[in-house]
Short mmCIF file of C-alpha atoms in Angstrom, two decimals:
data_model
loop_
_atom_site.label_atom_id
_atom_site.label_comp_id
_atom_site.label_asym_id
_atom_site.label_seq_id
_atom_site.Cartn_x
_atom_site.Cartn_y
_atom_site.Cartn_z
CA UNK A 11 271.82 -44.50 26.26
CA UNK A 12 272.63 -45.21 30.01
CA UNK A 13 272.51 -41.82 31.44
CA UNK A 14 269.42 -41.13 29.20
CA UNK A 15 267.81 -44.35 31.44
CA UNK A 16 269.02 -43.54 34.46
CA UNK A 17 267.43 -39.43 33.69
CA UNK A 18 263.79 -41.08 32.41
CA UNK A 19 263.82 -43.29 35.73
CA UNK A 20 263.98 -40.59 37.78
CA UNK A 21 261.65 -38.63 36.18
CA UNK A 22 259.44 -41.77 36.68
CA UNK A 23 260.39 -41.21 40.43
CA UNK A 24 258.52 -37.66 40.64
CA UNK A 25 254.81 -40.17 38.79
CA UNK A 26 255.11 -41.38 42.03
CA UNK A 27 255.76 -38.56 44.22
CA UNK A 28 253.31 -36.73 42.79
CA UNK A 29 250.78 -39.62 42.73
CA UNK A 30 251.69 -39.65 46.87
CA UNK A 31 250.04 -36.53 47.51
CA UNK A 32 246.52 -37.18 47.51
CA UNK A 33 246.87 -39.52 50.43
CA UNK A 34 249.36 -37.18 51.68
CA UNK A 35 248.11 -34.62 52.84
CA UNK A 36 244.97 -35.83 53.35
CA UNK A 37 247.59 -37.58 56.67
CA UNK A 38 248.71 -34.41 57.29
CA UNK A 39 245.82 -32.74 57.92
CA UNK A 40 244.20 -35.72 60.55
CA UNK A 41 247.16 -34.11 62.22
CA UNK A 42 247.46 -31.31 62.27
CA UNK A 43 245.11 -29.76 60.58
CA UNK A 44 243.33 -28.15 57.09
CA UNK A 45 245.18 -24.69 56.76
CA UNK A 46 247.87 -25.79 59.57
CA UNK A 47 248.67 -28.78 58.11
CA UNK A 48 248.82 -27.17 54.75
CA UNK A 49 250.65 -24.12 55.36
CA UNK A 50 253.76 -26.86 57.33
CA UNK A 51 253.62 -28.81 54.75
CA UNK A 52 254.41 -25.84 52.00
CA UNK A 53 256.76 -24.36 54.32
CA UNK A 54 258.49 -27.96 54.22
CA UNK A 55 258.92 -27.86 50.58
CA UNK A 56 259.92 -24.85 50.16
CA UNK A 57 263.09 -25.54 51.86
CA UNK A 58 263.47 -28.47 50.58
CA UNK A 59 262.65 -26.72 47.05
CA UNK A 60 265.37 -24.19 48.04
CA UNK A 61 268.09 -26.87 47.90
CA UNK A 62 266.71 -28.81 45.11
CA UNK A 63 265.77 -26.83 42.37
CA UNK A 64 266.92 -23.10 43.45
CA UNK A 65 266.03 -19.75 43.49
CA UNK A 66 266.36 -17.37 40.79
CA UNK A 67 266.69 -13.43 41.35
CA UNK A 68 263.29 -12.22 40.65
CA UNK A 69 264.59 -9.20 38.21
CA UNK A 70 265.35 -12.55 35.85
CA UNK A 71 261.82 -13.64 35.89
CA UNK A 72 258.90 -12.06 32.70
CA UNK A 73 257.14 -9.97 34.92
CA UNK A 74 253.88 -10.62 33.48
CA UNK A 75 254.84 -14.16 34.38
CA UNK A 76 255.92 -13.38 37.77
CA UNK A 77 252.55 -11.70 38.60
CA UNK A 78 250.14 -14.15 36.38
CA UNK A 79 252.05 -17.19 37.58
CA UNK A 80 252.54 -16.36 41.55
CA UNK A 81 248.72 -15.87 41.60
CA UNK A 82 247.01 -18.79 39.80
CA UNK A 83 249.92 -20.59 41.05
CA UNK A 84 249.36 -20.26 44.49
CA UNK A 85 245.15 -20.05 44.30
CA UNK A 86 245.78 -23.99 42.63
CA UNK A 87 247.52 -24.87 45.13
CA UNK A 88 244.89 -23.16 47.86
CA UNK A 89 242.20 -24.95 46.24
CA UNK A 90 244.25 -28.74 45.73
CA UNK A 91 244.90 -28.72 49.66
CA UNK A 92 242.22 -26.58 51.38
CA UNK A 93 239.63 -29.79 49.68
CA UNK A 94 241.49 -32.40 50.57
CA UNK A 95 242.39 -31.16 53.89
CA UNK A 96 238.41 -29.99 54.37
CA UNK A 97 237.05 -33.57 53.45
CA UNK A 98 234.86 -35.41 55.59
CA UNK A 99 235.57 -38.38 55.09
CA UNK A 100 238.99 -40.60 53.37
CA UNK A 101 236.64 -41.83 50.76
CA UNK A 102 235.33 -37.71 49.94
CA UNK A 103 239.03 -36.69 49.92
CA UNK A 104 239.80 -39.11 47.61
CA UNK A 105 237.17 -38.47 45.12
CA UNK A 106 238.14 -34.95 45.69
CA UNK A 107 241.48 -35.35 44.43
CA UNK A 108 239.75 -37.93 41.66
CA UNK A 109 237.38 -33.86 40.90
CA UNK A 110 240.62 -32.25 40.40
CA UNK A 111 242.74 -34.62 37.79
CA UNK A 112 239.72 -33.38 35.42
CA UNK A 113 242.32 -30.68 34.52
CA UNK A 114 244.57 -33.12 31.56
CA UNK A 115 240.49 -31.96 30.01
CA UNK A 116 239.89 -28.12 30.87
CA UNK A 117 244.07 -27.92 29.84
CA UNK A 118 243.07 -28.54 26.30
CA UNK A 119 240.70 -27.31 26.02
CA UNK A 120 241.71 -23.46 27.07
CA UNK A 121 244.82 -24.01 24.73
CA UNK A 122 242.17 -24.58 21.84
CA UNK A 123 240.22 -21.49 22.74
CA UNK A 124 243.37 -19.46 23.51
CA UNK A 125 246.71 -20.12 22.41
CA UNK A 126 244.82 -21.44 18.99
CA UNK A 127 245.97 -25.20 19.94
CA UNK A 128 245.00 -27.27 16.68
CA UNK A 129 243.53 -30.86 17.39
CA UNK A 130 241.17 -33.27 15.62
CA UNK A 131 237.69 -35.04 16.58
CA UNK A 132 238.93 -37.08 19.51
CA UNK A 133 238.35 -34.64 21.34
CA UNK A 134 235.40 -34.32 22.15
CA UNK A 135 235.55 -37.76 22.84
CA UNK A 136 238.38 -37.38 25.51
CA UNK A 137 236.83 -34.72 27.35
CA UNK A 138 233.66 -35.78 27.80
CA UNK A 139 235.15 -39.48 28.41
CA UNK A 140 237.06 -37.82 31.38
CA UNK A 141 233.31 -35.96 32.91
CA UNK A 142 232.07 -39.43 32.63
CA UNK A 143 234.12 -40.90 34.12
CA UNK A 144 234.01 -38.23 37.40
CA UNK A 145 230.39 -38.78 37.13
CA UNK A 146 231.10 -42.60 37.99
CA UNK A 147 233.51 -41.69 40.48
CA UNK A 148 230.98 -39.43 42.65
CA UNK A 149 228.27 -41.76 42.20
CA UNK A 150 229.20 -43.87 44.75
CA UNK A 151 229.24 -47.69 44.88
CA UNK A 152 226.94 -47.53 42.34
CA UNK A 153 228.28 -46.03 39.74
CA UNK A 154 226.28 -43.50 37.25
CA UNK A 155 223.64 -42.64 39.75
CA UNK A 156 223.05 -38.38 39.43
CA UNK A 157 221.37 -38.56 42.40
CA UNK A 158 222.97 -40.23 44.56
CA UNK A 159 225.84 -37.71 42.94
CA UNK A 160 224.51 -34.36 43.60
CA UNK A 161 223.94 -35.14 47.14
CA UNK A 162 227.36 -36.41 47.60
CA UNK A 163 228.83 -33.55 46.41
CA UNK A 164 225.66 -30.78 49.22
CA UNK A 165 227.45 -32.93 51.45
CA UNK A 166 230.12 -30.72 51.26
CA UNK A 167 230.10 -29.00 48.56
CA UNK A 168 233.69 -26.59 50.15
CA UNK A 169 235.61 -29.37 49.01
CA UNK A 170 234.14 -30.63 45.49
CA UNK A 171 233.54 -26.65 44.68
CA UNK A 172 237.86 -26.41 45.39
CA UNK A 173 238.33 -29.07 43.73
CA UNK A 174 236.40 -28.59 40.47
CA UNK A 175 237.53 -24.39 40.84
CA UNK A 176 241.64 -25.74 40.78
CA UNK A 177 241.55 -27.92 38.35
CA UNK A 178 240.13 -24.93 36.24
CA UNK A 179 242.50 -22.55 37.75
CA UNK A 180 245.02 -25.13 36.68
CA UNK A 181 244.35 -25.17 33.14
CA UNK A 182 244.55 -21.20 33.02
CA UNK A 183 247.98 -22.18 34.74
CA UNK A 184 249.48 -23.88 31.85
CA UNK A 185 248.04 -22.13 29.46
CA UNK A 186 249.01 -18.20 30.54
CA UNK A 187 252.66 -19.33 31.24
CA UNK A 188 252.69 -21.37 28.13
CA UNK A 189 253.26 -17.97 26.35
CA UNK A 190 255.13 -16.13 29.21
CA UNK A 191 257.25 -17.84 31.16
CA UNK A 192 259.99 -18.03 28.42
CA UNK A 193 261.36 -21.31 29.84
CA UNK A 194 261.45 -19.74 32.95
CA UNK A 195 260.65 -21.78 36.35
CA UNK A 196 259.31 -20.21 39.35
CA UNK A 197 258.12 -23.38 41.27
CA UNK A 198 260.22 -22.35 44.35
CA UNK A 199 259.18 -18.72 44.72
CA UNK A 200 255.25 -19.94 44.12
CA UNK A 201 255.58 -23.08 46.59
CA UNK A 202 256.66 -19.69 48.81
CA UNK A 203 254.17 -17.47 48.30
CA UNK A 204 252.04 -20.97 48.67
CA UNK A 205 253.30 -21.23 52.19
CA UNK A 206 253.17 -17.30 52.94
CA UNK A 207 249.31 -17.34 51.91
CA UNK A 208 248.20 -20.18 54.34
CA UNK A 209 249.67 -18.35 57.19
CA UNK A 210 247.98 -15.63 56.58
CA UNK A 211 244.72 -17.17 56.73
CA UNK A 212 246.22 -19.79 59.49
CA UNK A 213 246.41 -17.09 61.82
CA UNK A 214 243.94 -14.40 60.57
CA UNK A 215 241.55 -17.28 61.35
CA UNK A 216 242.38 -17.74 64.50
CA UNK A 217 245.13 -20.70 63.96
CA UNK A 218 244.00 -24.00 65.44
CA UNK A 219 245.56 -26.75 67.06
CA UNK A 220 248.60 -28.97 66.19
CA UNK A 221 248.53 -32.21 66.95
CA UNK A 222 252.53 -33.14 66.86
CA UNK A 223 253.16 -37.37 67.05
CA UNK A 224 254.90 -39.10 65.44
CA UNK A 225 252.38 -40.33 62.58
CA UNK A 226 252.56 -36.02 62.01
CA UNK A 227 255.57 -35.39 61.81
CA UNK A 228 255.55 -38.84 59.54
CA UNK A 229 253.17 -37.92 56.84
CA UNK A 230 254.41 -34.45 57.20
CA UNK A 231 257.99 -34.76 56.10
CA UNK A 232 256.64 -37.33 53.01
CA UNK A 233 254.21 -35.09 51.97
CA UNK A 234 257.14 -32.42 51.75
CA UNK A 235 259.63 -34.81 50.22
CA UNK A 236 256.79 -36.25 47.74
CA UNK A 237 256.22 -31.95 46.60
CA UNK A 238 259.91 -30.76 46.94
CA UNK A 239 261.60 -34.02 45.62
CA UNK A 240 258.59 -34.38 42.73
CA UNK A 241 259.50 -31.55 40.57
CA UNK A 242 263.65 -32.10 41.33
CA UNK A 243 262.84 -35.55 39.93
CA UNK A 244 261.07 -34.13 37.16
CA UNK A 245 263.27 -31.72 36.67
CA UNK A 246 266.45 -34.10 36.27
CA UNK A 247 264.03 -36.05 34.13
CA UNK A 248 262.25 -33.71 31.78
CA UNK A 249 266.13 -32.83 30.59
CA UNK A 250 267.50 -35.33 29.95
CA UNK A 251 264.93 -38.38 29.54
CA UNK A 252 262.47 -39.81 27.45
CA UNK A 253 259.70 -36.93 27.60
CA UNK A 254 257.61 -39.34 25.78
CA UNK A 255 257.74 -42.13 27.78
CA UNK A 256 257.41 -39.41 31.48
CA UNK A 257 254.84 -38.39 29.34
CA UNK A 258 252.42 -41.17 28.94
CA UNK A 259 253.43 -42.14 32.27
CA UNK A 260 251.90 -38.76 34.11
CA UNK A 261 248.26 -39.38 32.68
CA UNK A 262 248.52 -42.60 34.02
CA UNK A 263 249.07 -40.35 37.68
CA UNK A 264 245.26 -40.87 38.68
CA UNK A 265 244.75 -43.82 39.00
CA UNK A 266 248.52 -44.48 40.60
CA UNK A 267 246.90 -41.47 43.31
CA UNK A 268 243.73 -43.22 44.10
CA UNK A 269 245.91 -46.71 44.71
CA UNK A 270 248.02 -44.97 47.21
CA UNK A 271 245.59 -43.18 48.83
CA UNK A 272 242.85 -45.98 49.11
CA UNK A 273 246.90 -47.84 50.46
CA UNK A 274 247.47 -45.03 52.75
CA UNK A 275 244.01 -43.89 54.38
CA UNK A 276 243.22 -47.53 53.81
CA UNK A 277 239.91 -47.05 52.53
CA UNK A 278 238.42 -49.65 50.24
CA UNK A 279 237.03 -48.43 46.87
CA UNK A 280 234.29 -50.26 45.08
CA UNK A 281 234.80 -51.00 41.30
CA UNK A 282 232.29 -47.70 39.94
CA UNK A 283 235.30 -45.72 41.75
CA UNK A 284 237.94 -47.69 39.52
CA UNK A 285 236.42 -47.27 36.25
CA UNK A 286 236.27 -44.17 36.53
CA UNK A 287 238.75 -43.54 37.40
CA UNK A 288 240.09 -45.57 34.72
CA UNK A 289 237.90 -42.74 32.22
CA UNK A 290 239.33 -40.12 33.25
CA UNK A 291 242.94 -41.80 32.26
CA UNK A 292 241.42 -42.46 29.17
CA UNK A 293 240.28 -39.35 27.99
CA UNK A 294 243.08 -37.80 29.01
CA UNK A 295 245.12 -39.60 26.53
CA UNK A 296 242.89 -39.36 23.86
CA UNK A 297 242.80 -35.23 24.61
CA UNK A 298 246.17 -36.20 24.45
CA UNK A 299 246.33 -38.18 21.30
CA UNK A 300 244.06 -35.24 19.53
CA UNK A 301 247.20 -32.40 19.54
CA UNK A 302 249.49 -35.66 18.47
CA UNK A 303 251.77 -34.18 14.96
CA UNK A 304 249.36 -30.69 15.82
CA UNK A 305 252.64 -28.42 16.65
CA UNK A 306 252.76 -28.99 19.83
CA UNK A 307 255.65 -27.40 22.54
CA UNK A 308 257.87 -29.04 24.60
CA UNK A 309 256.16 -29.25 28.07
CA UNK A 310 257.67 -27.22 31.18
CA UNK A 311 259.92 -28.45 33.70
CA UNK A 312 258.36 -27.38 36.72
CA UNK A 313 255.13 -28.97 35.76
CA UNK A 314 254.22 -32.02 34.47
CA UNK A 315 253.15 -32.87 30.52
CA UNK A 316 250.01 -30.97 29.52
CA UNK A 317 248.17 -32.62 26.53
CA UNK A 318 248.36 -28.51 25.25
CA UNK A 319 252.15 -28.86 24.69
CA UNK A 320 252.91 -32.49 24.80
CA UNK A 321 255.98 -34.26 24.07
CA UNK A 322 258.62 -34.03 21.33
CA UNK A 323 261.72 -35.51 21.00
CA UNK A 324 263.47 -38.61 22.67
#
């Protein structure tokens, strides 16, 4: 029991590490640039993953998982990092990160449509609550203000568009890999491919100036560690700890993420924002409850529990 509790605690540190990603990515991009900073970050994280998670032979991967998993994972990470990096302000970076957390609701809908996941009526209010929460977040200090929301998105359609695309892509990744991964964990390879794609983009577009300062190095080290050690810690927790506790904690990542990003970036957030972030969390939880006892699967060790996979066992 003691070892199980210890493993659960280690798994919970992964939740906190992943929640810090938005603020840390923004800190890296402010010093090293959106593309160059992301390339450095994923390169460093890849090295950490090689030592913490390890790398398996390519022949051990199912070919379909290797192709589709790589394509979807890399596309998602590009959308996530660049959407935050291209944000005009720190507040906008936090909002963009919140848009990304629509992926649990999208994952549920995708699982119902393509994986024949059974769900009850809670899926409808859960999805609508998550969408309404994002509308509150994007509405600014006025709350549910559609004119303000449209104006906000028009200010930087690239960042918001990348974040929304990332949410859809990650939902597709979760749905596809649940069917074809066969228990394999390709996260180390996927991170290396993400770093490669970013370096190609960096040099193809003429590169850019990277200002290496003490602050930049600290942000880079923290961001790479949050990504690399986050996956390693989650792997321990999901295999040896209390999966139900970890699943419940993971659905509150949007609120944790906003709180940590606001502290790191010294950005005050309105009550309307926090209400919207809470609604995103509540919507995700309702989506998860919609599948309870509906034949859900154990979550993969390489990703947080998805609403379509749920949590079984203790």
